[in-house]
């Protein structure tokens, strides 16, 4: 079966940045009319490094991304950045401020920067972010960097998006413990101790390297620990940070893990998309469709419990596979 | 851009062109817009018109807000408008805030700045005007 390639998809493949920006908005808006574009682009998506830059508030993620972009441009590679910030649970609004640190020349066509608000729960966000990173790969960006606050409210599942996860920390006593608690330790392929100009940086790096050494037995890849400082000119450790990321990308290829992890991520994505769609559809129908209304009446009257009602709803859905 | 879903937040770019050094006013406006449900892309200080327009297009915003205190508005604001036009994006409404003399304000409005807020403007007025500008552009 062949389908016509929508003109928006053509434009994106041909490097039209506005078409790309608009399609990203449609994905963010969960606008169903973007489906043909997503479909047409899918076969053009190459397996590019998608590097998650995660870490607590204010550790220097955006500053590092700015310098990584400069490094990648030096190496002649095109790069896109997606910076995710939380939406306010009260107003639904947000202030997306990561662009402040971004200092590329306005005429550099090899770079694209996009801010995204989390808009609701983490699973759906991860799926939307993955769709966006694939669009960027189809638009010929050779590396995608994803900034995300990796603890607290917006825990976007970095692992479900990135091929390499960098966890950024700063030298302060107790940070390692906080990191363990926030579950960031398990997801890191590379640890970056930023603000290495501050006192305690060397100690933090050593502590972390020790922790990593202790945990190394769990897998074939031993997480790397890199120190950076974005302040001095030239900044410190940026080339090392990028090499550590590249080493991990190479490891993914050599070990065959790239394929197995991509398979796992795609499975998660499908589950998430179904959950979102089925959930939305059901919320719209539960108190409208006559059969469902009647069922809900029964639950309200305490004749059927919610769990049994859910089983009935589930049973009446058409199945496949 | 038409909104796909009634609850889709309005995206607005807030930027501060020119060389003057503080952005407290712009930040207060950014927060007020967030509290009214906007997604505010805060681009920060010392942005060139080229950077502002590029950010607006990459971020696919519905609206642009410029803030200035330095008096360079007569050079910088028309430049932003001209660049938007060149990029076929003149449909994105632009509003401005700062210390702008009445005569300049009239001229900027003729040039296409859709609303201008002086230092005394209430945040509520800025929010409602921003909402109206996007609604009438859709
Ligand atoms: N001392 C020192 N400060 C730094 C360094 N890198 C960044 N900072 C400062 O840390 C603050 C936060 O930097 P950002 O790059 O915005 O950090 P972030 O992690 O992106 O912040 P959020 O996105 O708000 O979580 C800024 O004031 C930076 O100037 C560094 O290497 N050394
Ligand atoms: Mg940031």
Short mmCIF file of C-alpha atoms and ligand atoms in Angstrom, two decimals:
data_model
loop_
_atom_site.label_atom_id
_atom_site.label_comp_id
_atom_site.label_asym_id
_atom_site.label_seq_id
_atom_site.Cartn_x
_atom_site.Cartn_y
_atom_site.Cartn_z
CA UNK A 1 0.00 0.00 0.00
CA UNK A 2 1.37 3.40 -0.89
CA UNK A 3 0.16 6.69 0.47
CA UNK A 4 0.75 10.19 -0.76
CA UNK A 5 3.49 11.94 1.20
CA UNK A 6 1.88 14.97 2.86
CA UNK A 7 3.45 18.26 1.79
CA UNK A 8 4.43 19.06 5.39
CA UNK A 9 6.48 15.86 5.53
CA UNK A 10 8.15 16.71 2.21
CA UNK A 11 8.99 20.16 3.51
CA UNK A 12 10.45 18.78 6.74
CA UNK A 13 12.62 16.31 4.80
CA UNK A 14 13.78 19.17 2.58
CA UNK A 15 14.93 21.17 5.61
CA UNK A 16 12.02 23.59 6.01
CA UNK A 17 12.37 24.68 9.64
CA UNK A 18 8.97 26.29 9.96
CA UNK A 19 7.23 23.18 8.74
CA UNK A 20 9.25 21.29 11.35
CA UNK A 21 8.35 23.78 14.10
CA UNK A 22 4.65 23.54 13.24
CA UNK A 23 4.63 19.76 13.16
CA UNK A 24 6.31 19.72 16.58
CA UNK A 25 3.50 21.93 17.91
CA UNK A 26 0.94 19.52 16.53
CA UNK A 27 2.63 16.63 18.29
CA UNK A 28 2.70 18.65 21.53
CA UNK A 29 -0.96 19.51 21.10
CA UNK A 30 -1.80 15.84 20.49
CA UNK A 31 -3.38 17.10 17.28
CA UNK A 32 -4.57 14.01 15.37
CA UNK A 33 -4.11 15.74 12.01
CA UNK A 34 -0.32 15.31 12.34
CA UNK A 35 -0.65 11.52 12.05
CA UNK A 36 -0.05 11.35 8.26
CA UNK A 37 3.09 13.48 8.65
CA UNK A 38 4.46 11.29 11.44
CA UNK A 39 3.68 8.22 9.36
CA UNK A 40 5.39 9.56 6.24
CA UNK A 41 8.51 10.60 8.14
CA UNK A 42 8.96 7.35 10.04
CA UNK A 43 10.86 5.46 7.35
CA UNK A 44 13.27 8.40 7.03
CA UNK A 45 14.30 8.35 10.68
CA UNK A 46 17.93 7.41 11.19
CA UNK A 47 19.30 6.08 14.46
CA UNK A 48 20.99 9.23 15.72
CA UNK A 49 22.33 9.68 19.24
CA UNK A 50 19.58 11.07 21.46
CA UNK A 51 21.40 12.36 24.51
CA UNK A 52 19.38 13.04 27.66
CA UNK A 53 20.86 15.73 29.91
CA UNK A 54 19.12 15.27 33.26
CA UNK A 55 19.70 16.58 36.74
CA UNK A 56 18.33 18.70 39.56
CA UNK A 57 17.34 22.34 39.12
CA UNK A 58 20.11 24.80 38.35
CA UNK A 59 23.05 22.40 38.08
CA UNK A 60 24.04 23.83 34.70
CA UNK A 61 22.28 21.59 32.19
CA UNK A 62 21.45 24.40 29.76
CA UNK A 63 24.93 25.91 30.02
CA UNK A 64 26.43 22.51 29.24
CA UNK A 65 24.09 22.01 26.30
CA UNK A 66 25.11 25.38 24.90
CA UNK A 67 28.76 24.29 25.01
CA UNK A 68 28.06 20.79 23.70
CA UNK A 69 26.30 22.38 20.74
CA UNK A 70 29.36 24.56 20.10
CA UNK A 71 31.60 21.47 20.34
CA UNK A 72 29.42 19.49 17.93
CA UNK A 73 29.38 22.35 15.45
CA UNK A 74 33.20 22.43 15.68
CA UNK A 75 33.13 18.75 14.77
CA UNK A 76 30.91 19.60 11.82
CA UNK A 77 27.78 17.89 13.13
CA UNK A 78 24.29 19.31 13.02
CA UNK A 79 22.40 19.28 16.32
CA UNK A 80 18.91 19.83 17.66
CA UNK A 81 18.01 20.60 21.27
CA UNK A 82 14.72 19.84 23.01
CA UNK A 83 14.45 21.44 26.45
CA UNK A 84 11.61 20.19 28.63
CA UNK A 85 10.31 22.17 31.60
CA UNK A 86 7.38 21.52 33.92
CA UNK A 87 3.91 22.94 33.37
CA UNK A 88 2.28 24.53 36.39
CA UNK A 89 -0.24 22.08 37.84
CA UNK A 90 -2.45 25.07 38.74
CA UNK A 91 -2.63 27.19 35.61
CA UNK A 92 -1.29 24.73 33.02
CA UNK A 93 1.11 27.47 31.98
CA UNK A 94 4.89 27.50 32.24
CA UNK A 95 7.98 29.62 31.90
CA UNK A 96 10.44 27.89 29.59
CA UNK A 97 13.78 29.52 30.33
CA UNK A 98 16.42 27.20 28.96
CA UNK A 99 16.85 29.25 25.82
CA UNK A 100 18.50 32.01 27.87
CA UNK A 101 21.78 30.07 27.95
CA UNK A 102 21.71 29.33 24.26
CA UNK A 103 24.10 31.53 22.33
CA UNK A 104 24.38 30.23 18.79
CA UNK A 105 24.59 32.69 15.96
CA UNK A 106 21.15 33.38 14.53
CA UNK A 107 22.30 32.39 11.03
CA UNK A 108 23.62 28.92 11.94
CA UNK A 109 21.33 26.58 10.01
CA UNK A 110 22.94 23.49 11.55
CA UNK A 111 21.21 24.01 14.89
CA UNK A 112 17.61 23.90 16.07
CA UNK A 113 16.35 24.68 19.57
CA UNK A 114 12.90 23.91 20.88
CA UNK A 115 11.40 24.39 24.34
CA UNK A 116 8.65 22.03 25.47
CA UNK A 117 6.35 22.15 28.47
CA UNK A 118 5.60 18.87 30.21
CA UNK A 119 1.78 19.27 29.93
CA UNK A 120 0.59 16.52 32.21
CA UNK A 121 1.86 13.11 33.10
CA UNK A 122 5.29 11.74 32.36
CA UNK A 123 4.35 8.76 30.20
CA UNK A 124 2.54 10.84 27.61
CA UNK A 125 5.33 13.39 27.62
CA UNK A 126 7.92 10.72 26.91
CA UNK A 127 5.90 9.48 23.93
CA UNK A 128 5.50 13.01 22.54
CA UNK A 129 9.19 13.76 23.09
CA UNK A 130 10.17 10.61 21.24
CA UNK A 131 7.96 11.57 18.33
CA UNK A 132 9.63 14.99 18.29
CA UNK A 133 13.17 13.57 18.43
CA UNK A 134 12.35 11.31 15.49
CA UNK A 135 11.06 14.29 13.51
CA UNK A 136 14.35 16.06 14.22
CA UNK A 137 16.30 13.01 13.05
CA UNK A 138 14.19 12.86 9.88
CA UNK A 139 14.93 16.57 9.37
CA UNK A 140 18.60 15.59 9.16
CA UNK A 141 19.87 16.55 12.57
CA UNK A 142 22.77 14.26 13.42
CA UNK A 143 22.56 14.58 17.19
CA UNK A 144 19.59 15.37 19.43
CA UNK A 145 20.10 16.71 22.96
CA UNK A 146 17.18 16.55 25.40
CA UNK A 147 17.29 18.62 28.59
CA UNK A 148 15.05 17.51 31.41
CA UNK A 149 14.73 18.10 35.11
CA UNK A 150 15.43 14.61 36.30
CA UNK A 151 14.00 14.76 39.79
CA UNK A 152 10.91 15.97 41.51
CA UNK A 153 7.74 16.82 39.67
CA UNK A 154 8.55 16.32 36.00
CA UNK A 155 10.39 13.08 36.06
CA UNK A 156 10.23 12.55 32.32
CA UNK A 157 11.36 8.99 31.88
CA UNK A 158 14.76 9.87 30.39
CA UNK A 159 15.50 6.22 29.66
CA UNK A 160 12.40 6.03 27.49
CA UNK A 161 13.68 8.84 25.32
CA UNK A 162 17.47 8.91 25.27
CA UNK A 163 20.05 6.49 23.87
CA UNK A 164 22.63 7.96 26.26
CA UNK A 165 21.64 9.48 29.60
CA UNK A 166 23.91 12.07 31.18
CA UNK A 167 23.17 12.92 34.80
CA UNK A 168 24.51 16.32 35.86
CA UNK A 169 25.42 16.99 39.49
CA UNK A 170 27.26 19.69 41.39
CA UNK A 171 29.81 19.33 44.18
CA UNK A 172 27.85 19.49 47.40
CA UNK A 173 27.83 17.12 50.24
CA UNK A 174 24.80 14.88 50.13
CA UNK A 175 24.07 15.32 46.45
CA UNK A 176 25.03 11.74 45.76
CA UNK A 177 22.50 10.56 48.31
CA UNK A 178 19.80 12.77 46.81
CA UNK A 179 20.63 11.39 43.42
CA UNK A 180 20.29 7.84 44.61
CA UNK A 181 16.93 8.71 46.07
CA UNK A 182 15.70 10.39 42.93
CA UNK A 183 16.51 7.23 40.99
CA UNK A 184 18.93 9.12 38.80
CA UNK A 185 21.81 6.87 39.69
CA UNK A 186 20.38 3.87 37.88
CA UNK A 187 19.75 5.73 34.66
CA UNK A 188 23.15 7.39 34.20
CA UNK A 189 25.47 6.25 31.41
CA UNK A 190 27.63 9.29 32.08
CA UNK A 191 27.89 11.36 35.27
CA UNK A 192 28.89 14.98 34.83
CA UNK A 193 30.13 16.84 37.89
CA UNK A 194 29.57 20.41 36.76
CA UNK A 195 30.70 23.62 38.49
CA UNK A 196 34.10 22.02 38.96
CA UNK A 197 35.33 25.53 39.72
CA UNK A 198 33.57 25.29 43.10
CA UNK A 199 35.26 23.83 46.18
CA UNK A 200 34.66 20.14 46.76
CA UNK A 201 34.48 19.24 43.08
CA UNK A 202 37.37 16.80 43.12
CA UNK A 203 35.99 15.07 46.19
CA UNK A 204 32.57 14.77 44.58
CA UNK A 205 34.11 13.27 41.47
CA UNK A 206 36.05 10.70 43.52
CA UNK A 207 33.02 9.75 45.62
CA UNK A 208 30.96 9.29 42.52
CA UNK A 209 33.64 7.26 40.76
CA UNK A 210 33.75 5.00 43.81
CA UNK A 211 29.98 4.55 43.86
CA UNK A 212 30.05 3.80 40.15
CA UNK A 213 32.85 1.28 40.70
CA UNK A 214 30.81 -0.51 43.33
CA UNK A 215 27.79 -0.70 41.06
CA UNK A 216 29.71 -1.58 37.91
CA UNK A 217 29.12 -5.31 38.26
CA UNK A 218 25.49 -4.91 37.20
CA UNK A 219 26.14 -4.42 33.50
CA UNK A 220 28.64 -4.42 30.67
CA UNK A 221 28.92 -0.63 30.59
CA UNK A 222 30.62 1.13 33.46
CA UNK A 223 29.22 4.66 33.76
CA UNK A 224 31.82 7.34 33.14
CA UNK A 225 32.42 10.28 35.46
CA UNK A 226 33.47 13.60 33.91
CA UNK A 227 34.15 16.97 35.56
CA UNK A 228 33.15 20.16 33.77
CA UNK A 229 33.00 23.87 34.33
CA UNK A 230 31.12 26.14 31.96
CA UNK A 231 32.53 29.34 33.47
CA UNK A 232 36.16 29.79 32.37
CA UNK A 233 37.16 30.58 28.81
CA UNK A 234 37.81 28.12 27.44
CA UNK A 235 35.42 26.02 29.54
CA UNK A 236 36.65 22.79 31.13
CA UNK A 237 35.81 19.20 30.30
CA UNK A 238 33.39 19.73 27.39
CA UNK A 239 35.39 17.72 24.85
CA UNK A 240 35.77 14.95 27.48
CA UNK A 241 32.04 15.00 28.14
CA UNK A 242 31.27 14.57 24.47
CA UNK A 243 33.86 11.74 24.14
CA UNK A 244 32.27 9.91 27.07
CA UNK A 245 28.88 10.21 25.35
CA UNK A 246 30.34 8.96 22.08
CA UNK A 247 32.03 6.03 23.84
CA UNK A 248 28.67 5.00 25.18
CA UNK A 249 27.09 5.32 21.74
CA UNK A 250 29.85 3.12 20.33
CA UNK A 251 29.29 0.61 23.12
CA UNK A 252 25.59 0.45 22.17
CA UNK A 253 26.56 -0.53 18.63
CA UNK A 254 29.35 -2.96 19.52
CA UNK A 255 27.33 -4.77 22.18
CA UNK A 256 24.13 -4.96 20.17
CA UNK A 257 22.32 -3.12 22.96
CA UNK A 258 21.17 -0.32 20.69
CA UNK A 259 18.75 -2.66 18.98
CA UNK A 260 17.44 -4.30 22.16
CA UNK A 261 16.96 -0.97 23.93
CA UNK A 262 15.26 0.63 20.97
CA UNK A 263 12.91 -2.34 20.85
CA UNK A 264 12.09 -1.88 24.53
CA UNK A 265 11.53 1.86 24.07
CA UNK A 266 9.26 1.34 21.08
CA UNK A 267 7.24 -1.21 23.04
CA UNK A 268 6.84 1.29 25.90
CA UNK A 269 5.85 3.97 23.44
CA UNK A 270 3.11 1.87 21.87
CA UNK A 271 1.73 0.95 25.31
CA UNK A 272 1.77 4.62 26.29
CA UNK A 273 0.01 5.74 23.12
CA UNK A 274 -2.69 3.12 23.56
CA UNK A 275 -3.11 4.05 27.21
CA UNK A 276 -3.47 7.70 26.27
CA UNK A 277 -5.91 7.10 23.45
CA UNK A 278 -8.05 4.52 25.22
CA UNK A 279 -8.08 6.63 28.36
CA UNK A 280 -9.12 9.77 26.51
CA UNK A 281 -11.78 7.99 24.51
CA UNK A 282 -13.23 6.34 27.59
CA UNK A 283 -13.25 9.59 29.61
CA UNK A 284 -15.27 11.17 26.86
CA UNK A 285 -17.77 8.30 26.67
CA UNK A 286 -18.10 7.09 30.25
CA UNK A 287 -20.91 9.45 31.20
CA UNK A 288 -22.35 9.89 27.68
CA UNK A 289 -22.66 6.57 25.85
CA UNK A 290 -25.93 4.93 27.01
CA UNK A 291 -24.44 1.53 27.94
CA UNK A 292 -21.61 3.09 29.89
CA UNK A 293 -23.91 5.55 31.61
CA UNK A 294 -26.06 2.70 32.79
CA UNK A 295 -22.99 0.91 34.10
CA UNK A 296 -21.89 4.06 35.90
CA UNK A 297 -25.40 4.39 37.42
CA UNK A 298 -25.04 0.89 38.80
CA UNK A 299 -21.69 1.76 40.35
CA UNK A 300 -23.08 4.97 41.86
CA UNK A 301 -25.98 2.96 43.34
CA UNK A 302 -23.38 0.61 44.90
CA UNK A 303 -24.72 -2.39 43.03
CA UNK A 304 -21.49 -2.89 41.04
CA UNK A 305 -18.04 -2.01 42.37
CA UNK A 306 -15.68 0.05 40.19
CA UNK A 307 -13.27 -2.84 39.67
CA UNK A 308 -16.00 -5.10 38.29
CA UNK A 309 -17.24 -2.24 36.13
CA UNK A 310 -13.74 -1.74 34.74
CA UNK A 311 -13.52 -5.45 33.91
CA UNK A 312 -16.79 -5.21 32.00
CA UNK A 313 -15.64 -2.18 30.06
CA UNK A 314 -12.45 -4.01 29.25
CA UNK A 315 -14.28 -7.21 28.21
CA UNK A 316 -16.52 -5.32 25.82
CA UNK A 317 -13.61 -3.75 23.97
CA UNK A 318 -12.71 -5.41 20.69
CA UNK A 319 -9.42 -7.26 20.94
CA UNK A 320 -6.63 -8.31 18.66
CA UNK A 321 -3.49 -10.44 18.78
CA UNK B 1 -1.90 29.15 14.15
CA UNK B 2 -5.36 27.79 14.82
CA UNK B 3 -5.57 25.87 18.06
CA UNK B 4 -6.15 22.16 17.72
CA UNK B 5 -7.72 21.81 21.10
CA UNK B 6 -9.53 24.37 23.22
CA UNK B 7 -7.13 23.81 26.12
CA UNK B 8 -3.98 24.12 24.02
CA UNK B 9 -1.89 26.76 25.78
CA UNK B 10 -0.92 29.96 23.97
CA UNK B 11 2.82 30.06 23.29
CA UNK B 12 4.44 33.45 23.69
CA UNK B 13 8.05 34.53 23.27
CA UNK B 14 9.24 37.16 25.74
CA UNK B 15 12.51 38.77 24.76
CA UNK B 16 14.50 41.80 25.66
CA UNK B 17 16.34 43.36 22.75
CA UNK B 18 18.93 46.05 23.31
CA UNK B 19 21.79 46.43 25.69
CA UNK B 20 20.22 47.60 28.94
CA UNK B 21 20.98 45.29 31.77
CA UNK B 22 18.01 44.16 33.85
CA UNK B 23 14.91 42.21 33.03
CA UNK B 24 12.80 42.37 36.16
CA UNK B 25 9.80 43.81 34.35
CA UNK B 26 9.95 41.18 31.63
CA UNK B 27 10.15 38.44 34.24
CA UNK B 28 7.13 39.76 36.11
CA UNK B 29 5.14 39.78 32.87
CA UNK B 30 6.40 36.27 32.04
CA UNK B 31 5.15 34.97 35.38
CA UNK B 32 1.78 36.69 35.06
CA UNK B 33 1.30 35.10 31.64
CA UNK B 34 2.28 31.69 33.00
CA UNK B 35 -0.26 32.08 35.80
CA UNK B 36 -2.86 32.84 33.14
CA UNK B 37 -2.01 29.53 31.44
CA UNK B 38 0.42 30.71 28.75
CA UNK B 39 3.55 28.82 27.80
CA UNK B 40 6.18 31.53 27.99
CA UNK B 41 9.43 31.02 26.13
CA UNK B 42 11.73 33.34 27.99
CA UNK B 43 14.65 34.26 25.75
CA UNK B 44 16.33 36.66 28.15
CA UNK B 45 18.47 39.73 27.78
CA UNK B 46 20.34 41.36 24.91
CA UNK B 47 18.69 39.53 22.06
CA UNK B 48 19.26 40.77 18.54
CA UNK B 49 16.21 41.12 16.28
CA UNK B 50 17.58 38.19 14.23
CA UNK B 51 17.76 35.97 17.32
CA UNK B 52 14.27 37.00 18.40
CA UNK B 53 12.70 36.17 15.07
CA UNK B 54 14.56 32.90 14.81
CA UNK B 55 13.44 31.91 18.30
CA UNK B 56 9.84 32.84 17.47
CA UNK B 57 9.85 30.61 14.39
CA UNK B 58 11.62 27.63 15.99
CA UNK B 59 9.33 27.80 19.00
CA UNK B 60 6.28 28.29 16.76
CA UNK B 61 4.87 30.94 19.05
CA UNK B 62 1.46 32.58 18.72
CA UNK B 63 2.67 35.91 20.04
CA UNK B 64 5.82 37.93 20.72
CA UNK B 65 6.37 40.34 23.62
CA UNK B 66 9.33 42.73 23.58
CA UNK B 67 10.56 44.66 26.55
CA UNK B 68 12.97 47.56 26.46
CA UNK B 69 14.25 50.32 28.71
CA UNK B 70 17.22 51.66 26.79
CA UNK B 71 15.49 53.87 24.28
CA UNK B 72 16.67 51.84 21.29
CA UNK B 73 13.09 50.78 20.54
CA UNK B 74 12.74 52.96 17.42
CA UNK B 75 15.57 51.03 15.79
CA UNK B 76 14.97 47.53 17.17
CA UNK B 77 11.18 47.05 17.08
CA UNK B 78 10.71 47.93 13.39
CA UNK B 79 13.63 45.63 12.59
CA UNK B 80 11.85 42.73 14.32
CA UNK B 81 8.70 43.50 12.33
CA UNK B 82 10.65 43.69 9.07
CA UNK B 83 12.34 40.35 9.69
CA UNK B 84 9.02 38.70 10.53
CA UNK B 85 7.63 40.00 7.27
CA UNK B 86 10.61 38.68 5.36
CA UNK B 87 10.00 35.25 6.90
CA UNK B 88 6.29 35.41 5.96
CA UNK B 89 5.46 35.47 9.65
CA UNK B 90 3.95 38.95 9.90
CA UNK B 91 0.77 37.27 11.17
CA UNK B 92 2.42 36.72 14.58
CA UNK B 93 1.28 39.68 16.70
CA UNK B 94 3.97 41.66 18.52
CA UNK B 95 3.39 43.70 21.67
CA UNK B 96 5.87 45.80 23.58
CA UNK B 97 6.49 47.12 27.06
CA UNK B 98 8.88 49.62 28.50
CA UNK B 99 9.48 53.30 28.71
CA UNK B 100 8.30 54.54 25.35
CA UNK B 101 7.32 58.19 24.75
CA UNK B 102 3.79 58.75 23.38
CA UNK B 103 4.94 60.04 20.01
CA UNK B 104 7.20 56.97 19.53
CA UNK B 105 4.35 54.71 20.64
CA UNK B 106 2.07 56.15 17.97
CA UNK B 107 4.71 55.64 15.32
CA UNK B 108 5.45 52.07 16.44
CA UNK B 109 1.76 51.24 16.34
CA UNK B 110 1.54 52.52 12.80
CA UNK B 111 4.54 50.35 11.98
CA UNK B 112 2.67 47.29 13.25
CA UNK B 113 3.37 46.84 16.97
CA UNK B 114 -0.07 45.75 18.13
CA UNK B 115 -0.04 46.96 21.74
CA UNK B 116 2.28 49.03 23.88
CA UNK B 117 2.33 48.95 27.68
CA UNK B 118 3.88 51.67 29.76
CA UNK B 119 5.32 51.18 33.24
CA UNK B 120 1.96 51.72 34.98
CA UNK B 121 0.00 49.03 33.10
CA UNK B 122 -1.66 46.37 35.23
CA UNK B 123 -0.66 42.75 34.67
CA UNK B 124 -4.32 41.91 34.19
CA UNK B 125 -4.52 44.30 31.26
CA UNK B 126 -1.41 42.80 29.69
CA UNK B 127 -2.84 39.29 30.04
CA UNK B 128 -6.23 40.16 28.54
CA UNK B 129 -4.66 42.09 25.69
CA UNK B 130 -2.31 39.20 24.94
CA UNK B 131 -5.26 36.80 24.83
CA UNK B 132 -7.21 39.13 22.57
CA UNK B 133 -4.28 39.59 20.16
CA UNK B 134 -3.93 35.83 19.71
CA UNK B 135 -7.66 35.34 19.30
CA UNK B 136 -7.88 37.97 16.60
CA UNK B 137 -4.81 36.58 14.79
CA UNK B 138 -6.17 33.00 14.63
N1 LIG C 1 30.11 28.19 39.36
C1 LIG C 1 29.53 27.70 38.27
N2 LIG C 1 28.26 28.06 37.97
C2 LIG C 1 27.69 27.55 36.84
C3 LIG C 1 28.41 26.65 35.99
N3 LIG C 1 27.58 26.30 34.97
C4 LIG C 1 26.41 26.95 35.17
N4 LIG C 1 26.47 27.71 36.30
C5 LIG C 1 25.43 28.61 36.82
O1 LIG C 1 24.37 27.84 37.34
C6 LIG C 1 23.11 28.50 37.12
C7 LIG C 1 22.15 27.59 36.40
O2 LIG C 1 22.66 27.30 35.10
P1 LIG C 1 21.76 26.63 33.98
O3 LIG C 1 22.66 26.24 32.86
O4 LIG C 1 20.60 27.48 33.67
O5 LIG C 1 21.28 25.35 34.79
P2 LIG C 1 20.09 24.32 34.45
O6 LIG C 1 20.45 23.04 35.08
O7 LIG C 1 19.82 24.31 33.00
O8 LIG C 1 18.90 25.01 35.22
P3 LIG C 1 17.31 24.61 35.12
O9 LIG C 1 17.00 24.41 33.68
O10 LIG C 1 16.63 25.78 35.74
O11 LIG C 1 17.17 23.35 35.95
C8 LIG C 1 23.44 29.75 36.35
O12 LIG C 1 23.50 30.82 37.23
C9 LIG C 1 24.79 29.46 35.74
O13 LIG C 1 25.53 30.63 35.49
C10 LIG C 1 29.75 26.31 36.33
O14 LIG C 1 30.45 25.54 35.66
N5 LIG C 1 30.27 26.86 37.48
MG1 LIG C 2 18.00 24.67 31.99
#
